[in-house]
Short mmCIF file of C-alpha atoms in Angstrom, two decimals:
data_model
loop_
_atom_site.label_atom_id
_atom_site.label_comp_id
_atom_site.label_asym_id
_atom_site.label_seq_id
_atom_site.Cartn_x
_atom_site.Cartn_y
_atom_site.Cartn_z
CA MET A 17 -4.93 -41.79 -3.26
CA ASN A 18 -6.11 -41.31 -6.74
CA GLU A 19 -4.38 -38.52 -8.46
CA ASN A 20 -7.21 -36.96 -9.98
CA LEU A 21 -9.17 -36.84 -6.36
CA VAL A 22 -5.70 -35.36 -4.96
CA ASN A 23 -6.01 -32.60 -7.50
CA GLN A 24 -9.56 -31.80 -6.56
CA PHE A 25 -8.71 -31.55 -2.99
CA GLN A 26 -6.12 -29.00 -3.81
CA LYS A 27 -8.58 -26.68 -5.26
CA LEU A 28 -11.02 -26.99 -2.56
CA PRO A 29 -9.92 -24.44 -0.23
CA GLU A 30 -9.99 -21.62 -3.33
CA TYR A 31 -13.39 -22.84 -4.59
CA LEU A 32 -14.98 -23.51 -1.38
CA GLY A 33 -13.74 -20.18 0.23
CA ALA A 34 -15.16 -18.21 -2.55
CA HIS A 35 -18.38 -20.13 -2.57
CA ILE A 36 -18.92 -19.53 0.94
CA GLU A 37 -18.12 -15.83 0.83
CA LEU A 38 -20.49 -15.26 -2.32
CA SER A 39 -23.33 -17.04 -0.45
CA ALA A 40 -22.66 -15.50 2.87
CA TYR A 41 -22.87 -12.04 1.13
CA ALA A 42 -25.91 -12.67 -0.70
CA LEU A 43 -27.77 -14.15 2.52
CA GLY A 44 -26.70 -11.35 4.60
CA LEU A 45 -27.76 -8.70 2.34
CA GLY A 46 -30.97 -10.67 1.68
CA ILE A 47 -31.95 -10.71 5.26
CA LEU A 48 -31.19 -7.09 5.83
CA PHE A 49 -33.22 -5.98 2.66
CA SER A 50 -36.12 -8.34 3.24
CA VAL A 51 -36.96 -8.22 6.63
CA PRO A 52 -37.58 -4.30 7.01
CA ILE A 53 -39.77 -4.57 3.47
CA ALA A 54 -41.69 -7.68 5.10
CA VAL A 55 -42.15 -5.40 8.38
CA LEU A 56 -43.60 -2.62 6.10
CA ILE A 57 -45.84 -4.74 3.89
CA ALA A 58 -47.15 -6.73 7.17
CA LYS A 59 -48.42 -3.36 8.53
CA CYS A 60 -49.52 -1.90 5.02
CA LYS A 61 -51.64 -4.53 3.62
CA PRO A 62 -52.46 -2.66 0.11
CA LEU A 63 -48.47 -3.29 -0.58
CA ARG A 64 -48.20 -6.89 0.25
CA TRP A 65 -49.76 -8.27 -3.08
CA PRO A 66 -47.42 -6.25 -5.21
CA VAL A 67 -44.30 -6.88 -3.45
CA LEU A 68 -44.51 -10.39 -2.93
CA THR A 69 -45.79 -10.78 -6.53
CA ALA A 70 -42.76 -8.97 -7.78
CA ALA A 71 -40.49 -11.08 -5.53
CA GLY A 72 -42.08 -14.18 -6.94
CA ILE A 73 -41.71 -13.21 -10.48
CA ILE A 74 -37.92 -12.63 -9.80
CA GLN A 75 -37.87 -16.11 -8.59
CA THR A 76 -39.37 -17.65 -11.80
CA ILE A 77 -36.44 -16.48 -13.97
CA PRO A 78 -33.96 -19.17 -14.68
CA SER A 79 -31.01 -18.74 -12.38
CA LEU A 80 -28.44 -18.86 -14.92
CA ALA A 81 -30.49 -16.47 -17.14
CA LEU A 82 -30.45 -13.98 -14.23
CA LEU A 83 -26.87 -14.37 -13.31
CA ALA A 84 -26.20 -13.47 -17.34
CA LEU A 85 -28.56 -10.51 -17.32
CA MET A 86 -26.51 -9.02 -14.27
CA VAL A 87 -23.13 -8.91 -16.38
CA PRO A 88 -24.21 -5.87 -18.67
CA LEU A 89 -25.96 -4.17 -16.01
CA ILE A 90 -23.37 -4.62 -13.10
CA GLY A 91 -20.27 -6.28 -14.42
CA PHE A 92 -18.23 -9.10 -14.41
CA GLY A 93 -17.60 -11.66 -11.63
CA PHE A 94 -18.45 -11.32 -7.89
CA ARG A 95 -20.64 -8.11 -8.38
CA SER A 96 -23.20 -9.78 -10.83
CA ALA A 97 -23.37 -13.08 -8.86
CA LEU A 98 -23.81 -11.71 -5.74
CA PHE A 99 -26.94 -9.33 -7.03
CA ALA A 100 -28.47 -12.38 -8.79
CA LEU A 101 -28.36 -14.32 -5.51
CA LEU A 102 -29.47 -11.66 -3.49
CA LEU A 103 -32.49 -11.37 -5.50
CA TYR A 104 -32.90 -15.34 -5.38
CA SER A 105 -32.84 -14.81 -1.36
CA ILE A 106 -35.66 -12.37 -0.99
CA LEU A 107 -38.86 -14.36 -1.54
CA PRO A 108 -38.52 -16.97 1.12
CA ILE A 109 -37.33 -14.44 3.68
CA LEU A 110 -39.91 -11.94 2.77
CA ARG A 111 -43.05 -14.42 2.66
CA ASN A 112 -42.15 -16.02 5.91
CA THR A 113 -41.46 -13.15 7.86
CA VAL A 114 -44.80 -11.68 6.71
CA THR A 115 -46.48 -14.71 7.30
CA GLY A 116 -44.93 -14.88 10.60
CA ILE A 117 -45.71 -11.40 11.86
CA ALA A 118 -49.44 -12.19 10.56
CA GLN A 119 -49.75 -14.97 12.72
CA VAL A 120 -48.90 -13.23 16.16
CA ASP A 121 -52.08 -13.52 18.44
CA PRO A 122 -53.92 -10.35 18.27
CA ALA A 123 -54.51 -10.69 21.89
CA LEU A 124 -51.04 -10.39 22.73
CA THR A 125 -50.62 -7.44 20.65
CA GLU A 126 -53.49 -5.73 22.32
CA ALA A 127 -52.14 -6.60 25.62
CA GLY A 128 -48.81 -4.89 24.60
CA ARG A 129 -50.90 -1.54 23.76
CA GLY A 130 -52.64 -1.74 26.90
CA MET A 131 -49.32 -1.68 28.60
CA GLY A 132 -48.67 1.28 26.57
CA MET A 133 -45.98 0.07 24.15
CA THR A 134 -45.21 2.30 21.30
CA PRO A 135 -45.81 0.26 17.63
CA MET A 136 -41.87 0.08 17.48
CA GLN A 137 -41.88 -1.79 21.11
CA LEU A 138 -44.31 -4.16 20.13
CA LEU A 139 -42.53 -4.90 16.79
CA MET A 140 -39.34 -5.55 18.72
CA LYS A 141 -40.57 -7.38 21.86
CA VAL A 142 -43.66 -8.75 20.91
CA GLU A 143 -44.02 -9.45 16.99
CA LEU A 144 -40.55 -10.18 15.77
CA PRO A 145 -39.64 -12.51 18.74
CA LEU A 146 -42.95 -14.47 18.09
CA ALA A 147 -42.22 -14.65 14.39
CA ALA A 148 -38.83 -15.50 14.89
CA PRO A 149 -38.84 -19.38 14.23
CA MET A 150 -40.87 -18.53 10.76
CA VAL A 151 -38.31 -16.09 9.78
CA ILE A 152 -35.66 -18.28 10.45
CA ALA A 153 -37.24 -21.36 8.51
CA GLY A 154 -37.48 -18.62 5.53
CA ILE A 155 -33.67 -17.94 6.04
CA ARG A 156 -33.18 -21.52 5.87
CA THR A 157 -34.93 -22.16 2.85
CA ALA A 158 -33.08 -18.96 1.19
CA THR A 159 -29.67 -20.68 2.45
CA VAL A 160 -30.30 -23.99 0.34
CA TRP A 161 -31.53 -21.89 -2.59
CA VAL A 162 -28.69 -19.46 -2.84
CA VAL A 163 -25.83 -22.34 -1.93
CA GLY A 164 -27.02 -24.56 -4.77
CA ILE A 165 -27.62 -21.32 -7.33
CA ALA A 166 -24.03 -19.83 -6.47
CA THR A 167 -22.51 -22.97 -8.37
CA LEU A 168 -23.78 -21.54 -11.55
CA ALA A 169 -21.81 -18.40 -11.04
CA THR A 170 -18.83 -20.03 -12.85
CA PRO A 171 -19.95 -18.72 -16.42
CA VAL A 172 -19.88 -15.21 -15.08
CA GLY A 173 -16.55 -15.22 -13.98
CA GLN A 174 -16.89 -15.92 -10.24
CA THR A 175 -14.94 -18.72 -8.78
CA CYS A 176 -17.23 -21.05 -6.85
CA LEU A 177 -17.73 -25.01 -6.49
CA GLY A 178 -19.25 -24.77 -9.86
CA ASN A 179 -15.88 -24.47 -11.39
CA TYR A 180 -15.44 -28.66 -10.60
CA ILE A 181 -18.96 -29.17 -12.34
CA PHE A 182 -18.33 -26.87 -15.42
CA SER A 183 -14.78 -27.62 -16.27
CA GLY A 184 -15.46 -31.49 -15.31
CA LEU A 185 -18.44 -31.68 -17.55
CA GLN A 186 -16.37 -30.05 -20.41
CA THR A 187 -13.26 -32.23 -20.21
CA GLN A 188 -15.49 -35.43 -18.98
CA ASN A 189 -13.72 -35.41 -15.59
CA TRP A 190 -16.61 -37.16 -13.96
CA THR A 191 -14.42 -37.13 -10.50
CA ALA A 192 -14.27 -33.36 -10.52
CA VAL A 193 -18.12 -33.15 -11.57
CA LEU A 194 -18.89 -35.40 -8.60
CA PHE A 195 -16.54 -33.63 -6.18
CA GLY A 196 -18.46 -30.18 -6.91
CA CYS A 197 -21.59 -31.94 -6.18
CA VAL A 198 -20.93 -33.36 -3.32
CA ALA A 199 -18.96 -30.34 -2.11
CA ALA A 200 -21.92 -28.10 -2.85
CA ALA A 201 -24.55 -30.54 -1.42
CA SER A 202 -22.68 -30.94 2.01
CA LEU A 203 -22.36 -27.04 2.49
CA ALA A 204 -25.93 -26.68 1.89
CA VAL A 205 -26.58 -29.56 4.36
CA ILE A 206 -24.35 -28.16 6.97
CA LEU A 207 -25.75 -24.55 6.84
CA ASP A 208 -29.34 -26.06 6.67
CA ALA A 209 -28.55 -28.01 9.98
CA LEU A 210 -26.97 -25.08 11.60
CA ILE A 211 -29.77 -22.51 10.72
CA ALA A 212 -32.32 -25.46 11.68
CA LEU A 213 -30.92 -25.57 15.26
CA ALA A 214 -31.16 -21.82 15.45
CA GLU A 215 -34.93 -22.23 14.45
CA VAL A 216 -35.36 -24.69 17.46
CA ALA A 217 -33.48 -22.32 19.72
CA ALA A 218 -35.80 -19.47 18.66
CA SER A 219 -38.96 -21.50 18.98
CA GLN A 220 -37.77 -23.08 22.34
CA ARG A 221 -36.13 -20.05 23.92
CA SER A 222 -33.08 -22.00 24.19
CA THR A 223 -29.85 -19.84 24.63
CA SER A 224 -27.63 -22.76 24.67
CA LYS A 225 -28.75 -24.15 21.29
CA GLY A 226 -28.75 -20.61 19.93
CA ILE A 227 -25.03 -20.35 21.11
CA ILE A 228 -24.26 -23.55 19.42
CA ALA A 229 -25.97 -22.72 16.10
CA VAL A 230 -24.18 -19.28 15.93
CA LEU A 231 -20.90 -20.73 16.50
CA GLY A 232 -21.32 -23.27 14.03
CA LEU A 233 -22.18 -20.68 11.55
CA VAL A 234 -19.26 -18.67 12.35
CA ILE A 235 -16.68 -21.55 12.14
CA VAL A 236 -18.10 -22.59 8.65
CA ILE A 237 -18.49 -19.13 7.41
CA GLY A 238 -15.35 -18.04 8.92
CA GLY A 239 -13.26 -21.11 7.85
CA GLY A 240 -14.59 -20.53 4.16
CA TRP A 241 -13.21 -16.81 4.31
CA ALA A 242 -9.97 -17.98 5.66
CA SER A 243 -9.44 -20.95 3.49
CA PRO A 244 -7.85 -18.72 0.57
CA LEU A 245 -5.39 -17.45 2.90
CA LEU A 246 -3.85 -21.17 2.78
CA LYS A 247 -2.99 -20.38 -1.02
CA PRO A 248 0.31 -19.00 -1.40
CA ALA A 249 0.83 -15.32 -2.17
CA GLN A 250 1.82 -14.35 -5.52
CA GLU A 251 4.54 -11.84 -6.13
CA GLY A 252 4.42 -9.18 -8.85
CA ARG A 253 1.36 -8.02 -10.73
CA VAL A 254 -1.44 -10.51 -11.10
CA ILE A 255 -2.62 -11.09 -14.73
CA ARG A 256 -6.00 -12.07 -14.94
CA ILE A 257 -6.67 -14.81 -17.47
CA GLY A 258 -9.89 -15.86 -19.32
CA SER A 259 -10.97 -18.83 -20.95
CA LYS A 260 -14.40 -19.99 -22.39
CA GLY A 261 -16.07 -23.06 -21.60
CA PHE A 262 -14.51 -25.89 -23.45
CA THR A 263 -11.37 -28.03 -23.36
CA GLU A 264 -9.29 -26.21 -25.95
CA GLN A 265 -9.94 -23.09 -24.24
CA TYR A 266 -9.04 -24.61 -20.62
CA VAL A 267 -5.72 -25.72 -22.24
CA LEU A 268 -5.00 -22.43 -23.81
CA GLY A 269 -5.67 -20.72 -20.89
CA ARG A 270 -3.28 -22.63 -18.88
CA LEU A 271 -0.59 -22.37 -21.45
CA ILE A 272 -0.93 -18.60 -21.26
CA ALA A 273 -0.71 -18.92 -17.40
CA ASN A 274 2.79 -21.00 -17.99
CA ARG A 275 4.22 -18.20 -19.95
CA VAL A 276 2.95 -15.33 -17.79
CA GLN A 277 4.41 -16.92 -14.61
CA ASP A 278 7.61 -17.52 -16.64
CA ALA A 279 7.85 -13.93 -16.99
CA GLY A 280 7.40 -13.48 -13.21
CA PHE A 281 3.76 -12.30 -13.10
CA GLY A 282 1.01 -13.77 -10.60
CA VAL A 283 -1.81 -15.50 -12.45
CA ASP A 284 -5.65 -15.76 -11.81
CA VAL A 285 -7.48 -17.87 -14.47
CA SER A 286 -11.19 -17.43 -14.93
CA GLU A 287 -12.65 -20.49 -16.71
CA SER A 288 -15.90 -21.56 -18.42
CA LEU A 289 -16.77 -17.97 -19.20
CA GLY A 290 -19.72 -17.31 -21.89
CA SER A 291 -18.36 -15.91 -25.08
CA THR A 292 -20.00 -12.48 -24.59
CA VAL A 293 -19.08 -12.61 -20.99
CA ALA A 294 -15.61 -12.95 -21.86
CA PHE A 295 -15.57 -10.48 -24.51
CA ASP A 296 -17.01 -7.77 -22.32
CA ALA A 297 -14.55 -8.59 -19.52
CA LEU A 298 -11.55 -8.03 -21.67
CA ARG A 299 -12.88 -4.61 -23.22
CA THR A 300 -13.66 -3.26 -19.61
CA ASN A 301 -10.15 -4.68 -18.46
CA GLN A 302 -11.72 -7.11 -15.94
CA ILE A 303 -9.56 -9.74 -17.44
CA ASP A 304 -6.32 -9.15 -19.12
CA VAL A 305 -5.76 -11.88 -21.93
CA TYR A 306 -7.84 -14.64 -23.56
CA VAL A 307 -7.98 -16.51 -26.87
CA ASP A 308 -10.98 -15.86 -29.10
CA TYR A 309 -11.50 -16.85 -32.77
CA SER A 310 -11.26 -14.52 -35.53
CA GLY A 311 -14.92 -15.90 -36.87
CA THR A 312 -16.57 -15.24 -33.55
CA VAL A 313 -15.49 -11.71 -33.45
CA TRP A 314 -16.57 -11.13 -37.18
CA ALA A 315 -20.09 -12.65 -37.00
CA ASN A 316 -20.99 -12.09 -33.27
CA TYR A 317 -19.36 -9.07 -32.42
CA MET A 318 -18.95 -6.94 -35.56
CA LYS A 319 -22.03 -8.37 -37.12
CA ARG A 320 -20.59 -9.14 -40.50
CA GLU A 321 -22.74 -11.50 -42.61
CA ASP A 322 -20.44 -11.30 -45.58
CA MET A 323 -17.61 -13.60 -46.49
CA ALA A 324 -14.08 -12.89 -46.68
CA SER A 325 -10.76 -14.84 -46.85
CA GLY A 326 -8.66 -15.72 -43.68
CA PRO A 327 -6.14 -12.76 -43.87
CA GLU A 328 -8.82 -10.49 -44.79
CA VAL A 329 -10.94 -11.51 -41.64
CA LEU A 330 -7.88 -11.01 -39.45
CA ALA A 331 -6.89 -7.91 -40.67
CA ALA A 332 -10.56 -6.32 -40.21
CA VAL A 333 -10.85 -7.92 -36.76
CA ASP A 334 -7.44 -6.44 -35.70
CA GLN A 335 -8.45 -2.88 -36.89
CA TRP A 336 -11.93 -3.05 -35.36
CA LEU A 337 -10.82 -4.21 -32.08
CA GLU A 338 -8.14 -1.70 -31.78
CA GLU A 339 -10.45 1.24 -33.18
CA GLU A 340 -13.90 0.32 -31.17
CA HIS A 341 -12.53 -1.06 -27.85
CA GLY A 342 -8.65 -0.45 -27.55
CA ILE A 343 -8.28 -4.34 -27.47
CA LYS A 344 -4.81 -5.27 -28.86
CA CYS A 345 -4.87 -8.58 -31.13
CA LEU A 346 -1.50 -9.84 -30.44
CA GLY A 347 -1.82 -12.15 -33.43
CA PRO A 348 -3.15 -15.69 -34.53
CA LEU A 349 -1.85 -18.55 -32.63
CA GLY A 350 -1.14 -20.50 -35.93
CA PHE A 351 -4.36 -22.95 -35.91
CA GLU A 352 -7.86 -22.50 -36.89
CA ASN A 353 -10.81 -24.21 -35.07
CA THR A 354 -13.76 -23.64 -37.23
CA TYR A 355 -17.17 -25.03 -37.07
CA ALA A 356 -17.90 -28.34 -39.00
CA VAL A 357 -20.76 -30.70 -39.47
CA ALA A 358 -19.95 -34.15 -38.56
CA MET A 359 -21.64 -37.53 -38.81
CA ARG A 360 -20.74 -41.21 -37.76
CA ARG A 361 -18.51 -42.16 -40.59
CA ASP A 362 -20.27 -45.48 -41.16
CA ARG A 363 -23.89 -43.77 -41.37
CA ALA A 364 -22.40 -40.96 -43.85
CA GLU A 365 -20.68 -43.86 -46.12
CA SER A 366 -23.90 -45.85 -46.24
CA LEU A 367 -25.93 -42.81 -47.26
CA GLY A 368 -23.31 -41.38 -49.61
CA ILE A 369 -23.03 -38.25 -47.68
CA THR A 370 -19.77 -36.36 -48.01
CA THR A 371 -20.89 -32.82 -48.47
CA ILE A 372 -23.49 -30.52 -46.59
CA ASP A 373 -25.16 -30.32 -49.84
CA ASP A 374 -25.62 -34.22 -49.63
CA LEU A 375 -26.73 -33.92 -45.95
CA ALA A 376 -29.52 -31.31 -47.09
CA GLY A 377 -31.38 -34.27 -48.70
CA TYR A 378 -31.65 -36.15 -45.85
CA ALA A 379 -32.26 -33.28 -43.30
CA PRO A 380 -36.00 -33.59 -42.86
CA ASP A 381 -35.88 -37.05 -41.31
CA MET A 382 -32.60 -36.39 -39.08
CA VAL A 383 -31.97 -34.69 -35.93
CA MET A 384 -29.09 -32.45 -35.68
CA GLY A 385 -27.11 -31.57 -32.41
CA GLY A 386 -25.23 -28.44 -31.41
CA ASP A 387 -23.87 -26.74 -28.76
CA TYR A 388 -25.56 -24.29 -26.19
CA GLU A 389 -24.67 -21.42 -28.59
CA PHE A 390 -24.77 -22.69 -32.10
CA PHE A 391 -28.59 -22.42 -32.96
CA ASN A 392 -28.67 -18.85 -31.84
CA ARG A 393 -25.44 -17.62 -33.99
CA PRO A 394 -25.45 -16.00 -37.35
CA GLU A 395 -23.37 -18.86 -38.48
CA TRP A 396 -26.11 -21.31 -38.03
CA TYR A 397 -28.63 -18.85 -39.64
CA ASN A 398 -26.33 -18.72 -42.89
CA LEU A 399 -25.73 -22.38 -42.79
CA ARG A 400 -29.40 -23.36 -42.55
CA ASP A 401 -30.51 -20.59 -45.26
CA THR A 402 -27.61 -21.51 -47.73
CA TYR A 403 -27.96 -25.12 -47.80
CA ARG A 404 -31.94 -25.10 -47.23
CA LEU A 405 -31.40 -27.41 -44.36
CA ALA A 406 -34.58 -28.45 -42.58
CA PHE A 407 -33.80 -30.77 -40.02
CA LYS A 408 -36.64 -32.72 -38.27
CA ARG A 409 -35.58 -31.46 -34.72
CA LEU A 410 -32.54 -29.50 -33.38
CA MET A 411 -31.07 -30.53 -30.00
CA ASN A 412 -28.82 -28.58 -27.91
CA PHE A 413 -26.07 -30.38 -26.08
CA ASP A 414 -23.26 -29.59 -23.88
CA ALA A 415 -20.21 -29.36 -25.90
CA SER A 416 -18.63 -32.27 -24.18
CA LEU A 417 -21.96 -34.47 -24.61
CA MET A 418 -22.59 -33.95 -28.30
CA TYR A 419 -20.03 -36.10 -29.52
CA GLN A 420 -21.27 -39.18 -27.73
CA ALA A 421 -24.75 -38.39 -28.90
CA VAL A 422 -23.82 -38.71 -32.57
CA ALA A 423 -21.45 -41.94 -31.75
CA ASP A 424 -24.51 -43.52 -30.17
CA GLY A 425 -27.12 -42.41 -32.78
CA GLU A 426 -29.21 -39.98 -30.49
CA VAL A 427 -28.50 -37.48 -33.29
CA ASP A 428 -27.60 -37.95 -36.85
CA ALA A 429 -25.18 -34.86 -37.30
CA ILE A 430 -23.56 -32.50 -34.96
CA THR A 431 -21.84 -29.20 -35.29
CA ALA A 432 -18.20 -30.23 -34.28
CA PHE A 433 -15.11 -28.42 -33.71
CA SER A 434 -12.40 -28.71 -36.49
CA THR A 435 -9.72 -29.29 -33.82
CA ASP A 436 -11.49 -31.58 -31.43
CA GLY A 437 -9.63 -34.91 -30.78
CA ARG A 438 -12.83 -36.73 -30.31
CA ILE A 439 -13.63 -36.49 -34.21
CA THR A 440 -10.90 -39.18 -34.64
CA ALA A 441 -11.65 -41.11 -31.32
CA PHE A 442 -15.19 -41.52 -32.12
CA ASP A 443 -14.66 -42.22 -35.82
CA LEU A 444 -16.58 -39.00 -37.24
CA THR A 445 -16.50 -37.70 -40.46
CA THR A 446 -16.68 -33.99 -41.17
CA LEU A 447 -18.85 -33.05 -44.23
CA SER A 448 -17.09 -30.35 -47.00
CA ASP A 449 -18.56 -26.92 -46.64
CA THR A 450 -18.63 -26.40 -50.45
CA ARG A 451 -20.16 -22.99 -50.27
CA HIS A 452 -17.84 -21.74 -47.58
CA VAL A 453 -20.67 -20.60 -45.18
CA PHE A 454 -18.23 -20.75 -42.19
CA PRO A 455 -15.96 -18.03 -41.83
CA PRO A 456 -12.25 -18.51 -40.95
CA TYR A 457 -11.89 -19.03 -37.19
CA ASP A 458 -8.20 -18.34 -36.71
CA ALA A 459 -7.44 -18.65 -33.03
CA VAL A 460 -6.03 -15.18 -31.89
CA LEU A 461 -4.63 -14.25 -28.79
CA MET A 462 -6.26 -10.88 -27.47
CA LEU A 463 -5.15 -8.18 -24.62
CA SER A 464 -7.43 -5.91 -22.77
CA PRO A 465 -6.45 -2.15 -23.33
CA GLU A 466 -4.60 -1.89 -20.06
CA ALA A 467 -2.72 -5.07 -20.63
CA SER A 468 -1.77 -4.06 -24.14
CA ARG A 469 0.18 -1.32 -22.59
CA ASP A 470 2.47 -3.59 -20.54
CA PRO A 471 5.55 -4.32 -22.71
CA GLN A 472 6.83 -6.91 -20.45
CA LEU A 473 3.59 -8.75 -20.62
CA VAL A 474 3.58 -8.56 -24.31
CA ARG A 475 7.03 -9.99 -24.54
CA ALA A 476 6.06 -12.97 -22.39
CA LEU A 477 3.19 -13.91 -24.66
CA LYS A 478 4.64 -13.00 -28.16
CA PRO A 479 6.37 -16.29 -28.72
CA LEU A 480 2.79 -18.16 -28.62
CA ILE A 481 2.20 -16.50 -31.97
CA SER A 482 2.15 -18.70 -35.05
CA SER A 483 3.49 -21.60 -32.75
CA ILE A 484 0.53 -23.92 -32.55
CA ASN A 485 -0.63 -25.87 -35.65
CA VAL A 486 -3.90 -27.76 -35.80
CA GLU A 487 -2.20 -31.10 -35.23
CA MET A 488 -0.87 -30.15 -31.84
CA MET A 489 -3.96 -28.51 -30.86
CA ARG A 490 -5.97 -31.57 -31.74
CA LYS A 491 -3.37 -33.50 -29.79
CA ALA A 492 -3.68 -31.37 -26.76
CA ASN A 493 -7.50 -31.66 -26.80
CA GLN A 494 -7.36 -35.47 -27.37
CA ILE A 495 -4.99 -35.83 -24.18
CA VAL A 496 -7.75 -34.47 -22.08
CA ASP A 497 -11.20 -35.43 -23.94
CA VAL A 498 -9.72 -38.81 -24.95
CA ASP A 499 -6.89 -40.17 -22.82
CA SER A 500 -8.18 -38.57 -19.41
CA GLN A 501 -5.17 -36.56 -18.47
CA THR A 502 -5.13 -33.13 -17.06
CA VAL A 503 -5.58 -29.88 -18.74
CA GLN A 504 -2.30 -28.73 -17.00
CA GLU A 505 -0.49 -31.91 -18.56
CA ALA A 506 -1.89 -30.82 -22.09
CA ALA A 507 -0.87 -27.13 -21.70
CA ASP A 508 2.61 -28.36 -20.59
CA MET A 509 2.82 -30.73 -23.59
CA LEU A 510 2.24 -27.73 -25.86
CA ASP A 511 4.40 -25.61 -23.84
CA GLU A 512 7.44 -28.18 -24.38
CA GLN A 513 6.47 -28.48 -28.21
CA ILE A 514 6.61 -24.50 -28.81
CA GLY A 515 9.78 -23.87 -26.63
CA ASN A 516 11.07 -20.42 -26.82
CA HIS A 517 10.43 -19.39 -23.44
CA PRO A 518 11.04 -15.73 -22.43
#
């Protein structure tokens, strides 16, 4: 069997188990929350419209945005993902339960009253049993929604089948992307079929079909919960390592994991985190260590717009992190990964463009591409205003796709990363930033307030400081992005070159 495919199967128990656990909790809480409210508004018509409208408005919020909004309100990881999915599960269950109760034949409820039934007895013995097929249909819809949306929980720090998709997309590992899609779709189809069987059982009053449906759900959900137990237990304290959603971060995360494991710690790596999510998780001790960039801290978190030299930025960042958040900046890794404006070499040469100043004259007839974050970052506003760039159109890309976009001529220029191996692979040229708009972007190793007080962890990571030059990092990125080797192989290559194991 293909080694890449084997690697995906090895990750399946952890990713599938976490995905099932998250989905099951969200659906269970959604049912417990929605059904009582549905009963209330079914009986109290003035409440029906505002409650259903509020649930509908929640449904219109883009799922990834809702997940991100939960992080500052609730926290990093499982809790934020769970609450967002709970909100998404409400509408179909709520609406179908209300509709099911409303459609009960009034003659039946009147007959129940004639027999002396109390309102609670009518509800439990007449209305809910008759509405059960409609209620289960709502649960069925909510299940498909929740299982699908749960794949987007990766950027907020929750392990799920989305880990395949996000990391595979960034590293152009299409086997991983397809594997994650198939796994998520298969889970949704299986759960949908089992709940559909429960719906048939309710409408036909079939005990046998109901038992089969329940047993099937118990096996799937129970198997998902049990699958992480197949993973070998880790000894010692587990160090939680974070990484953002691009190749370099995946490689550095695995490199840190190598060093941490060599020092006798267990590891838990959270990948594909958003920039703000990773930083907030570090300062609140929800992850222990990750690599960020001095320019990102300077511009995004410190809100500095002035320019300074690399050493000055590093010193200011170090002091601010310690004083404001208790975060320890262990030091720079030895390379800088700055933003750079890149074009296809042949196109730039034909137009005589070598600097961003040169590009400004052609910008009104050009399309500029950038990653998801760039056009909302302070660096873009500084670049645009300083060079007076007025492009015909701006296009956002996943970072893994924008290099191909400029190589294929879909866009004229992109905001590349200076250590990306695809600059060479796609024969791109980077334009000189003659006005020094971009701040220094030294890669720095940061420890959470709690982790910084662990001398054994500090000793394990100290040999990484000033140990990686830009050529080494670019080669590691190229191994993954161009040569299609694994992130772990790239991390091991770096590890071997650095040496100095603790």
